[in-house]
Amino acid sequence: MPPTPRSNSNSLGLGRPILFCILILFTFLYLIRTPSAAPTPQSSPKKQPLAAPVAQQEQDGIHRQRIIGLADIHGDLPAMTSILRRMKLVDMRGEWIGGNAVIVQTGDLVDRGPALIAITRFWDTLRPQAEKAGGGVVNLLGNHEIMNALGDWRYVTKEDIASFGGERQRRAALSTGFIGQTWRHNYSITARVPFTQSFTSLPSSLTPTLPKTPRGSSSQLFLGDPTPPPASEDPFSHAAASFVHGGITPEYLSSLASEHPISKINALGSSILYSLLDTPAPLSLPRGSTEEQREFWSERGPMWNREYALDEDEDSICERAEKACRMLGVRRLIMGHTPHFGGIVSRCDGKILLIDTGISRAYGGAHSALEILYTLTPVEDSSEESSAFGSSKTSTKWIENEVVSAMYTGDRETVVLATSEREVEIPAA
Ligand SMILES: *[C@@H]1O[C@H](CO)[C@@H](O)[C@H](O)[C@H]1NC(C)=O
């Protein structure tokens, strides 16, 4: 979200006390509900059964993957949970029902609203539930999280400070306390989420050419660069999407001069969060920050960039998006930060997806999320060669289908933003 210069004082007016009560109520309800919602490993000694979507996936031989993008929340817990319910990722109690889906939240959970504690706990509770079901939760940091870590509290509400018990306590929670810790451990700057690689096993005919499911927490899985495709062209090398709060331009990628730009960007973000442990509340980057860290935090960097949202030269921006996609090994660039209150915006045939719709009640925009539905359906094998020696499989064929949709709460209809379909032939191992 764009910081608008110090306009907080004239915002909520009379609504504030009422809003405050409602939020306290929500926070209270959330807090008393959380312990029972948290997974209790000792109460279920038996082996974790496969979640329904996974079982189904194995039965009909179709590989299905859902990837959801959710943008700037700005303190609005009720809006956030109602969208997650709409996307069938959580049930009425806020527990994961998304199976092997992966959700990426592109940052700016904080500021302009009061529920930071409850929102942070919510994601920490949901993450292990999603992983148990074979899915994942990926949290990215927005410019507002970093601003808060830097001590720039221009957009922090009084209610939010009160919910921590005061400024000192909030500062502690955001640095060495539970929020600072989970930010450093479970949040990052950018993620590359492959479509063909869920947490669960893939169809066995795919596994020879695709990397095996990596182990690790979902917050760590998608933070690195793709492994370079083998000498023979890997048909899946770009079957992935890039997520970031602001935007990653090809010029910024070039400036990194790194073979591993995704890891590099995440390492830079992490280095800034860690440097703040020694230099609390410097308001801007601490003295002694490197040129790279300053470029990262500039308007050209991934946290603040708005060029994909605001550059009106369609040809030039599409060309640059294409270039960034090639460099990142993805098909689509998905980002928040620059709101379009009416709904999710697709540019360059879905290469650029702007998913910040001003969800928070501080803005009153559309309650939206992006969905990528990806399927690989086996095709009856026509390349099977019958001969005197019997039949030998030389390859397997799949129809790869991808549907990108903007989804909204309430009665608003889903809008298909982009689709793609192709036949993929995978040489037998
Ligand atoms: C990171 O998230 C996990 C749940 O996925 C949580 O148990 C853990 O406490 C979080 N890490 C920190 C340092 O808060």
Short mmCIF file of C-alpha atoms and ligand atoms in Angstrom, two decimals:
data_model
loop_
_atom_site.label_atom_id
_atom_site.label_comp_id
_atom_site.label_asym_id
_atom_site.label_seq_id
_atom_site.Cartn_x
_atom_site.Cartn_y
_atom_site.Cartn_z
CA MET A 1 0.00 0.00 0.00
CA PRO A 2 1.23 3.48 -0.70
CA PRO A 3 1.95 5.50 2.41
CA THR A 4 -0.11 8.64 2.01
CA PRO A 5 1.53 11.47 3.91
CA ARG A 6 0.45 11.60 7.54
CA SER A 7 -3.30 11.61 7.04
CA ASN A 8 -4.21 9.34 9.94
CA SER A 9 -5.58 12.01 12.23
CA ASN A 10 -8.65 12.78 10.13
CA SER A 11 -9.52 9.19 9.31
CA LEU A 12 -11.97 7.26 11.45
CA GLY A 13 -13.45 9.97 13.66
CA LEU A 14 -16.53 8.84 15.60
CA GLY A 15 -16.32 5.29 14.25
CA ARG A 16 -13.21 4.64 16.26
CA PRO A 17 -14.64 3.65 19.65
CA ILE A 18 -17.12 1.29 17.98
CA LEU A 19 -14.47 -0.14 15.72
CA PHE A 20 -12.21 -0.54 18.69
CA CYS A 21 -14.83 -2.57 20.59
CA ILE A 22 -15.49 -4.79 17.62
CA LEU A 23 -11.83 -5.44 17.18
CA ILE A 24 -11.24 -6.18 20.82
CA LEU A 25 -14.11 -8.65 20.58
CA PHE A 26 -12.63 -10.30 17.50
CA THR A 27 -9.21 -10.47 19.05
CA PHE A 28 -10.68 -11.94 22.21
CA LEU A 29 -12.71 -14.51 20.31
CA TYR A 30 -9.68 -15.36 18.28
CA LEU A 31 -7.42 -15.75 21.28
CA ILE A 32 -9.76 -17.99 23.26
CA ARG A 33 -10.29 -20.13 20.18
CA THR A 34 -6.63 -20.50 19.25
CA PRO A 35 -5.47 -23.14 21.71
CA SER A 36 -8.07 -25.63 20.54
CA ALA A 37 -7.36 -24.73 16.92
CA ALA A 38 -3.67 -25.40 17.30
CA PRO A 39 -2.65 -28.88 16.24
CA THR A 40 -2.09 -31.18 19.19
CA PRO A 41 0.36 -33.82 18.02
CA GLN A 42 0.08 -35.98 21.14
CA SER A 43 -3.68 -36.37 20.73
CA SER A 44 -3.36 -38.13 17.37
CA PRO A 45 -0.78 -40.86 17.69
CA LYS A 46 -1.77 -42.59 14.47
CA LYS A 47 -0.02 -41.85 11.20
CA GLN A 48 -1.17 -38.76 9.36
CA PRO A 49 -3.67 -39.91 6.72
CA LEU A 50 -3.49 -38.49 3.22
CA ALA A 51 -5.74 -35.51 2.76
CA ALA A 52 -8.69 -36.00 0.45
CA PRO A 53 -7.43 -33.96 -2.51
CA VAL A 54 -4.19 -35.91 -2.52
CA ALA A 55 -5.95 -39.26 -2.58
CA GLN A 56 -8.14 -38.08 -5.40
CA GLN A 57 -5.16 -36.82 -7.29
CA GLU A 58 -3.58 -40.24 -7.20
CA GLN A 59 -6.72 -42.10 -8.19
CA ASP A 60 -7.48 -40.42 -11.51
CA GLY A 61 -3.87 -39.80 -12.44
CA ILE A 62 -4.41 -36.07 -12.77
CA HIS A 63 -1.96 -33.81 -11.05
CA ARG A 64 -3.73 -30.78 -9.62
CA GLN A 65 -2.20 -27.78 -7.95
CA ARG A 66 -3.91 -24.67 -6.62
CA ILE A 67 -1.86 -21.61 -5.89
CA ILE A 68 -3.51 -18.65 -4.21
CA GLY A 69 -2.20 -15.10 -3.96
CA LEU A 70 -3.50 -12.77 -1.26
CA ALA A 71 -2.31 -9.17 -1.05
CA ASP A 72 -2.27 -6.27 1.43
CA ILE A 73 -4.43 -6.87 4.51
CA HIS A 74 -3.55 -3.84 6.66
CA GLY A 75 -4.91 -5.01 9.97
CA ASP A 76 -8.27 -6.30 8.76
CA LEU A 77 -8.52 -9.78 10.27
CA PRO A 78 -12.24 -10.32 9.50
CA ALA A 79 -11.75 -9.42 5.83
CA MET A 80 -8.74 -11.70 5.63
CA THR A 81 -10.50 -14.73 7.10
CA SER A 82 -13.62 -14.23 5.00
CA ILE A 83 -11.47 -14.27 1.85
CA LEU A 84 -9.68 -17.41 2.99
CA ARG A 85 -13.07 -19.06 3.58
CA ARG A 86 -14.25 -17.95 0.15
CA MET A 87 -11.15 -19.57 -1.34
CA LYS A 88 -11.97 -22.78 0.58
CA LEU A 89 -8.62 -22.67 2.32
CA VAL A 90 -10.02 -22.49 5.85
CA ASP A 91 -13.30 -23.52 7.48
CA MET A 92 -15.51 -21.47 9.76
CA ARG A 93 -13.13 -22.08 12.65
CA GLY A 94 -10.19 -20.82 10.62
CA GLU A 95 -8.64 -24.27 10.20
CA TRP A 96 -6.94 -25.44 7.01
CA ILE A 97 -9.14 -27.30 4.54
CA GLY A 98 -7.09 -26.37 1.47
CA GLY A 99 -5.49 -29.80 0.95
CA ASN A 100 -2.31 -29.44 -1.10
CA ALA A 101 -2.99 -25.81 -2.07
CA VAL A 102 -0.24 -23.25 -1.54
CA ILE A 103 -1.13 -19.73 -0.44
CA VAL A 104 1.26 -16.82 -0.78
CA GLN A 105 0.48 -13.67 1.17
CA THR A 106 2.40 -10.81 -0.41
CA GLY A 107 2.92 -8.70 2.72
CA ASP A 108 1.54 -5.57 4.36
CA LEU A 109 -0.40 -7.34 7.06
CA VAL A 110 0.42 -4.41 9.37
CA ASP A 111 -0.61 -0.76 9.74
CA ARG A 112 -3.87 1.15 9.26
CA GLY A 113 -5.70 -1.47 11.34
CA PRO A 114 -5.34 -2.99 14.79
CA ALA A 115 -5.13 -6.78 14.61
CA LEU A 116 -1.41 -7.45 14.11
CA ILE A 117 -1.13 -9.85 17.06
CA ALA A 118 -4.10 -11.95 16.02
CA ILE A 119 -3.14 -11.89 12.33
CA THR A 120 0.43 -12.98 13.03
CA ARG A 121 -0.73 -15.81 15.32
CA PHE A 122 -3.27 -16.84 12.71
CA TRP A 123 -0.62 -17.48 10.03
CA ASP A 124 1.70 -19.25 12.47
CA THR A 125 -1.17 -21.56 13.42
CA LEU A 126 -2.28 -22.15 9.84
CA ARG A 127 1.17 -22.93 8.43
CA PRO A 128 1.70 -26.29 10.17
CA GLN A 129 -1.91 -27.28 9.45
CA ALA A 130 -1.38 -26.62 5.74
CA GLU A 131 1.87 -28.55 5.72
CA LYS A 132 0.28 -31.54 7.41
CA ALA A 133 -2.28 -31.67 4.61
CA GLY A 134 0.40 -31.47 1.93
CA GLY A 135 -0.09 -27.77 1.20
CA GLY A 136 1.75 -24.67 2.22
CA VAL A 137 1.64 -21.13 3.59
CA VAL A 138 4.20 -18.64 2.32
CA ASN A 139 4.34 -15.24 4.01
CA LEU A 140 6.17 -12.37 2.37
CA LEU A 141 7.10 -9.07 3.98
CA GLY A 142 5.72 -5.81 2.66
CA ASN A 143 7.29 -2.37 2.87
CA HIS A 144 5.05 -1.73 5.90
CA GLU A 145 6.48 -4.66 7.88
CA ILE A 146 10.00 -3.36 7.23
CA MET A 147 8.89 0.19 8.09
CA ASN A 148 7.57 -1.10 11.41
CA ALA A 149 10.80 -2.98 12.06
CA LEU A 150 12.72 0.24 11.31
CA GLY A 151 10.59 2.10 13.85
CA ASP A 152 8.70 4.09 11.22
CA TRP A 153 5.29 3.87 12.87
CA ARG A 154 3.50 6.60 10.92
CA TYR A 155 0.62 4.31 10.00
CA VAL A 156 0.33 2.35 13.23
CA THR A 157 -3.07 2.80 14.91
CA LYS A 158 -3.48 3.62 18.61
CA GLU A 159 -5.57 0.47 18.98
CA ASP A 160 -2.75 -1.64 17.65
CA ILE A 161 -0.27 -0.15 20.11
CA ALA A 162 -2.80 -0.67 22.92
CA SER A 163 -3.23 -4.33 21.98
CA PHE A 164 0.45 -4.87 22.80
CA GLY A 165 0.15 -3.02 26.11
CA GLY A 166 2.11 0.02 24.96
CA GLU A 167 4.83 1.23 22.62
CA ARG A 168 7.69 -0.34 24.51
CA GLN A 169 6.03 -3.75 24.49
CA ARG A 170 5.19 -3.44 20.80
CA ARG A 171 8.77 -2.51 19.99
CA ALA A 172 9.97 -5.56 21.90
CA ALA A 173 7.50 -7.88 20.15
CA LEU A 174 8.61 -6.62 16.73
CA SER A 175 12.33 -6.98 17.41
CA THR A 176 13.27 -9.81 19.77
CA GLY A 177 9.69 -10.88 20.54
CA PHE A 178 7.36 -13.30 18.79
CA ILE A 179 6.59 -11.11 15.79
CA GLY A 180 10.22 -10.22 15.09
CA GLN A 181 11.15 -13.87 15.44
CA THR A 182 8.53 -15.20 13.10
CA TRP A 183 9.30 -12.41 10.59
CA ARG A 184 12.93 -13.46 10.53
CA HIS A 185 12.18 -17.14 10.50
CA ASN A 186 8.97 -17.57 8.50
CA TYR A 187 8.69 -14.46 6.32
CA SER A 188 10.73 -13.50 3.31
CA ILE A 189 10.80 -11.08 0.39
CA THR A 190 10.05 -13.07 -2.71
CA ALA A 191 8.94 -16.57 -3.62
CA ARG A 192 9.00 -18.59 -6.81
CA VAL A 193 6.25 -21.18 -6.63
CA PRO A 194 6.48 -23.98 -9.19
CA PHE A 195 3.22 -25.39 -10.52
CA THR A 196 4.44 -28.93 -10.89
CA GLN A 197 5.82 -29.41 -7.47
CA SER A 198 3.44 -29.70 -4.63
CA PHE A 199 4.41 -31.07 -1.25
CA THR A 200 2.86 -34.37 -2.11
CA SER A 201 4.16 -37.01 -4.42
CA LEU A 202 3.81 -36.42 -8.12
CA PRO A 203 2.54 -38.95 -10.61
CA SER A 204 5.37 -41.45 -10.89
CA SER A 205 5.71 -40.85 -14.62
CA LEU A 206 6.60 -37.23 -13.89
CA THR A 207 9.10 -37.77 -11.14
CA PRO A 208 12.01 -38.76 -13.38
CA THR A 209 12.17 -35.30 -14.94
CA LEU A 210 10.96 -33.18 -12.07
CA PRO A 211 12.75 -32.54 -8.85
CA LYS A 212 11.51 -34.64 -5.98
CA THR A 213 9.40 -32.93 -3.42
CA PRO A 214 11.81 -31.04 -1.22
CA ARG A 215 11.59 -31.34 2.51
CA GLY A 216 11.26 -28.40 4.82
CA SER A 217 8.69 -25.94 6.00
CA SER A 218 6.52 -24.24 3.41
CA SER A 219 7.86 -20.88 4.50
CA GLN A 220 11.33 -21.95 3.34
CA LEU A 221 10.55 -24.04 0.28
CA PHE A 222 10.07 -21.50 -2.46
CA LEU A 223 12.69 -18.92 -1.60
CA GLY A 224 15.43 -20.05 -3.92
CA ASP A 225 16.18 -20.04 -7.62
CA PRO A 226 15.21 -22.79 -10.03
CA THR A 227 17.82 -25.42 -10.64
CA PRO A 228 19.10 -24.83 -14.16
CA PRO A 229 17.36 -27.09 -16.66
CA PRO A 230 19.40 -30.00 -17.96
CA ALA A 231 21.02 -29.90 -21.39
CA SER A 232 17.78 -31.10 -22.96
CA GLU A 233 15.10 -28.46 -22.65
CA ASP A 234 13.06 -28.90 -19.47
CA PRO A 235 9.42 -28.31 -20.43
CA PHE A 236 8.65 -27.17 -16.88
CA SER A 237 11.51 -24.75 -16.40
CA HIS A 238 9.15 -21.75 -16.44
CA ALA A 239 6.00 -23.41 -15.08
CA ALA A 240 6.03 -21.26 -11.96
CA ALA A 241 4.92 -17.87 -10.64
CA SER A 242 6.89 -15.14 -8.92
CA PHE A 243 5.45 -13.36 -5.88
CA VAL A 244 6.71 -10.16 -4.29
CA HIS A 245 5.23 -7.18 -2.48
CA GLY A 246 6.30 -4.33 -4.79
CA GLY A 247 7.89 -5.52 -8.01
CA ILE A 248 11.05 -7.06 -9.43
CA THR A 249 12.23 -5.37 -12.61
CA PRO A 250 14.79 -6.79 -15.04
CA GLU A 251 16.98 -3.76 -14.31
CA TYR A 252 16.96 -4.53 -10.59
CA LEU A 253 17.72 -8.18 -11.32
CA SER A 254 20.67 -7.15 -13.50
CA SER A 255 21.95 -4.81 -10.81
CA LEU A 256 22.17 -7.76 -8.42
CA ALA A 257 24.74 -9.37 -10.72
CA SER A 258 23.96 -12.73 -9.17
CA GLU A 259 23.41 -16.18 -10.61
CA HIS A 260 20.84 -16.70 -7.88
CA PRO A 261 18.78 -13.50 -7.79
CA ILE A 262 15.87 -14.94 -5.79
CA SER A 263 18.07 -16.21 -2.98
CA LYS A 264 20.01 -12.96 -3.14
CA ILE A 265 16.90 -10.79 -2.71
CA ASN A 266 15.72 -12.90 0.21
CA ALA A 267 19.16 -12.77 1.81
CA LEU A 268 19.17 -8.97 1.53
CA GLY A 269 15.78 -8.67 3.22
CA SER A 270 16.88 -11.02 5.94
CA SER A 271 20.14 -9.13 6.46
CA ILE A 272 18.18 -5.93 7.04
CA LEU A 273 15.88 -7.54 9.61
CA TYR A 274 18.87 -8.99 11.45
CA SER A 275 20.84 -5.73 11.36
CA LEU A 276 17.95 -4.08 13.18
CA LEU A 277 18.41 -6.33 16.20
CA ASP A 278 21.63 -4.41 16.92
CA THR A 279 20.22 -1.03 15.88
CA PRO A 280 16.69 -0.69 17.15
CA ALA A 281 14.40 1.94 15.60
CA PRO A 282 16.79 3.79 13.30
CA LEU A 283 13.75 5.03 11.27
CA SER A 284 15.55 4.42 8.00
CA LEU A 285 18.25 1.91 7.15
CA PRO A 286 20.96 1.93 9.81
CA ARG A 287 24.30 3.66 9.21
CA GLY A 288 26.73 1.26 7.72
CA SER A 289 24.11 -0.37 5.51
CA THR A 290 25.59 -1.56 2.26
CA GLU A 291 24.91 -0.14 -1.19
CA GLU A 292 22.99 -3.34 -1.96
CA GLN A 293 20.79 -2.94 1.09
CA ARG A 294 20.07 0.68 0.15
CA GLU A 295 19.17 -0.25 -3.41
CA PHE A 296 16.93 -3.01 -2.04
CA TRP A 297 15.06 -0.47 0.10
CA SER A 298 14.87 2.18 -2.63
CA GLU A 299 11.88 2.84 -4.86
CA ARG A 300 13.61 0.75 -7.52
CA GLY A 301 13.82 -2.26 -5.20
CA PRO A 302 11.36 -5.14 -4.68
CA MET A 303 9.56 -3.62 -1.70
CA TRP A 304 8.60 -0.25 -3.17
CA ASN A 305 8.66 -0.59 -6.94
CA ARG A 306 5.40 0.33 -8.72
CA GLU A 307 6.46 0.27 -12.35
CA TYR A 308 4.46 -2.82 -13.33
CA ALA A 309 1.37 -1.14 -11.88
CA LEU A 310 1.88 2.42 -13.06
CA ASP A 311 3.91 2.42 -16.27
CA GLU A 312 1.37 3.18 -18.99
CA ASP A 313 3.56 2.23 -21.92
CA GLU A 314 2.07 -1.19 -22.54
CA ASP A 315 4.67 -2.40 -25.06
CA SER A 316 7.60 -1.43 -22.93
CA ILE A 317 6.23 -2.80 -19.65
CA CYS A 318 5.24 -6.11 -21.24
CA GLU A 319 8.67 -6.45 -22.74
CA ARG A 320 10.27 -5.80 -19.36
CA ALA A 321 7.88 -8.23 -17.63
CA GLU A 322 8.79 -10.87 -20.17
CA LYS A 323 12.45 -10.27 -19.49
CA ALA A 324 11.99 -10.50 -15.72
CA CYS A 325 10.00 -13.72 -16.17
CA ARG A 326 12.82 -15.24 -18.19
CA MET A 327 15.38 -14.22 -15.58
CA LEU A 328 13.31 -15.59 -12.69
CA GLY A 329 12.22 -18.78 -14.44
CA VAL A 330 8.50 -18.03 -14.19
CA ARG A 331 5.47 -17.30 -16.36
CA ARG A 332 3.82 -14.68 -14.21
CA LEU A 333 4.77 -11.82 -11.90
CA ILE A 334 2.31 -11.43 -9.04
CA MET A 335 2.46 -8.45 -6.71
CA GLY A 336 0.59 -6.29 -4.20
CA HIS A 337 1.52 -2.81 -2.92
CA THR A 338 -0.25 -0.61 -5.48
CA PRO A 339 -4.01 -0.87 -4.94
CA HIS A 340 -6.69 -1.01 -7.60
CA PHE A 341 -9.83 -0.83 -5.50
CA GLY A 342 -12.12 -2.20 -8.20
CA GLY A 343 -10.47 -5.57 -8.52
CA ILE A 344 -7.43 -7.57 -9.51
CA VAL A 345 -5.72 -6.21 -12.62
CA SER A 346 -4.11 -8.34 -15.28
CA ARG A 347 -1.68 -6.86 -17.80
CA CYS A 348 0.25 -8.34 -20.70
CA ASP A 349 -2.08 -11.34 -20.90
CA GLY A 350 -1.56 -12.28 -17.26
CA LYS A 351 2.19 -11.84 -17.20
CA ILE A 352 1.67 -9.01 -14.72
CA LEU A 353 -0.95 -9.59 -12.03
CA LEU A 354 -1.69 -6.74 -9.62
CA ILE A 355 -3.54 -8.29 -6.72
CA ASP A 356 -3.76 -5.47 -4.15
CA THR A 357 -7.40 -4.37 -4.19
CA GLY A 358 -7.37 -2.32 -0.97
CA ILE A 359 -8.92 -5.15 1.04
CA SER A 360 -8.66 -3.42 4.41
CA ARG A 361 -11.63 -1.48 5.72
CA ALA A 362 -9.19 1.42 5.92
CA TYR A 363 -9.55 1.46 2.12
CA GLY A 364 -12.86 -0.25 1.47
CA GLY A 365 -11.73 -1.93 -1.75
CA ALA A 366 -12.74 -5.31 -3.17
CA HIS A 367 -12.20 -8.45 -1.08
CA SER A 368 -10.21 -10.52 -3.50
CA ALA A 369 -7.69 -13.28 -4.02
CA LEU A 370 -5.94 -14.66 -7.06
CA GLU A 371 -6.23 -18.32 -7.95
CA ILE A 372 -4.02 -20.32 -10.28
CA LEU A 373 -5.49 -23.71 -11.06
CA TYR A 374 -2.94 -25.96 -12.67
CA THR A 375 -3.62 -29.45 -13.96
CA LEU A 376 -1.60 -32.09 -15.73
CA THR A 377 -3.84 -34.70 -17.33
CA PRO A 378 -2.31 -37.82 -18.86
CA VAL A 379 -3.08 -38.38 -22.52
CA GLU A 380 -3.65 -41.87 -23.89
CA ASP A 381 -0.21 -42.81 -25.00
CA SER A 382 0.08 -42.70 -28.76
CA SER A 383 3.82 -42.94 -28.83
CA GLU A 384 3.72 -46.50 -27.58
CA GLU A 385 5.37 -48.60 -30.23
CA SER A 386 4.18 -52.11 -30.70
CA SER A 387 6.62 -54.39 -32.33
CA ALA A 388 7.67 -57.96 -32.32
CA PHE A 389 9.49 -57.17 -29.11
CA GLY A 390 6.37 -55.92 -27.37
CA SER A 391 5.50 -52.35 -26.58
CA SER A 392 7.97 -49.94 -25.12
CA LYS A 393 7.07 -46.56 -23.73
CA THR A 394 9.24 -43.90 -25.25
CA SER A 395 7.54 -40.97 -23.59
CA THR A 396 4.46 -39.84 -21.74
CA LYS A 397 2.18 -37.05 -22.82
CA TRP A 398 0.25 -34.70 -20.66
CA ILE A 399 -2.17 -31.87 -21.24
CA GLU A 400 -1.05 -29.00 -19.12
CA ASN A 401 -3.78 -26.52 -18.31
CA GLU A 402 -3.57 -23.34 -16.34
CA VAL A 403 -6.46 -21.07 -15.38
CA VAL A 404 -5.77 -17.80 -13.59
CA SER A 405 -8.79 -16.21 -11.93
CA ALA A 406 -9.68 -13.24 -9.77
CA MET A 407 -12.07 -14.35 -7.03
CA TYR A 408 -14.16 -12.18 -4.73
CA THR A 409 -16.24 -12.64 -1.61
CA GLY A 410 -20.02 -12.28 -1.69
CA ASP A 411 -21.93 -12.61 -4.93
CA ARG A 412 -19.30 -11.12 -7.14
CA GLU A 413 -18.45 -13.39 -10.01
CA THR A 414 -15.09 -14.97 -10.60
CA VAL A 415 -13.20 -13.43 -13.50
CA VAL A 416 -10.88 -15.58 -15.58
CA LEU A 417 -7.83 -13.44 -16.28
CA ALA A 418 -5.67 -15.79 -18.29
CA THR A 419 -5.59 -19.37 -19.47
CA SER A 420 -3.02 -21.50 -21.15
CA GLU A 421 -3.01 -25.02 -22.44
CA ARG A 422 -0.36 -27.11 -24.12
CA GLU A 423 0.66 -30.68 -24.63
CA VAL A 424 3.83 -31.65 -22.85
CA GLU A 425 5.83 -34.65 -23.78
CA ILE A 426 8.08 -36.10 -21.19
CA PRO A 427 10.75 -38.51 -22.33
CA ALA A 428 10.66 -41.76 -20.42
CA ALA A 429 13.41 -42.05 -17.88
C1 LIG B 1 7.45 -20.23 12.30
O1 LIG B 1 6.23 -20.86 12.02
C2 LIG B 1 6.03 -22.07 12.72
C3 LIG B 1 4.79 -22.68 12.18
O2 LIG B 1 4.98 -22.97 10.81
C4 LIG B 1 5.94 -21.78 14.18
O3 LIG B 1 5.73 -22.98 14.91
C5 LIG B 1 7.22 -21.13 14.63
O4 LIG B 1 7.13 -20.76 15.96
C6 LIG B 1 7.53 -19.91 13.79
N1 LIG B 1 8.88 -19.47 14.08
C7 LIG B 1 9.12 -18.47 14.91
C8 LIG B 1 10.56 -18.20 15.15
O5 LIG B 1 8.25 -17.80 15.44
#
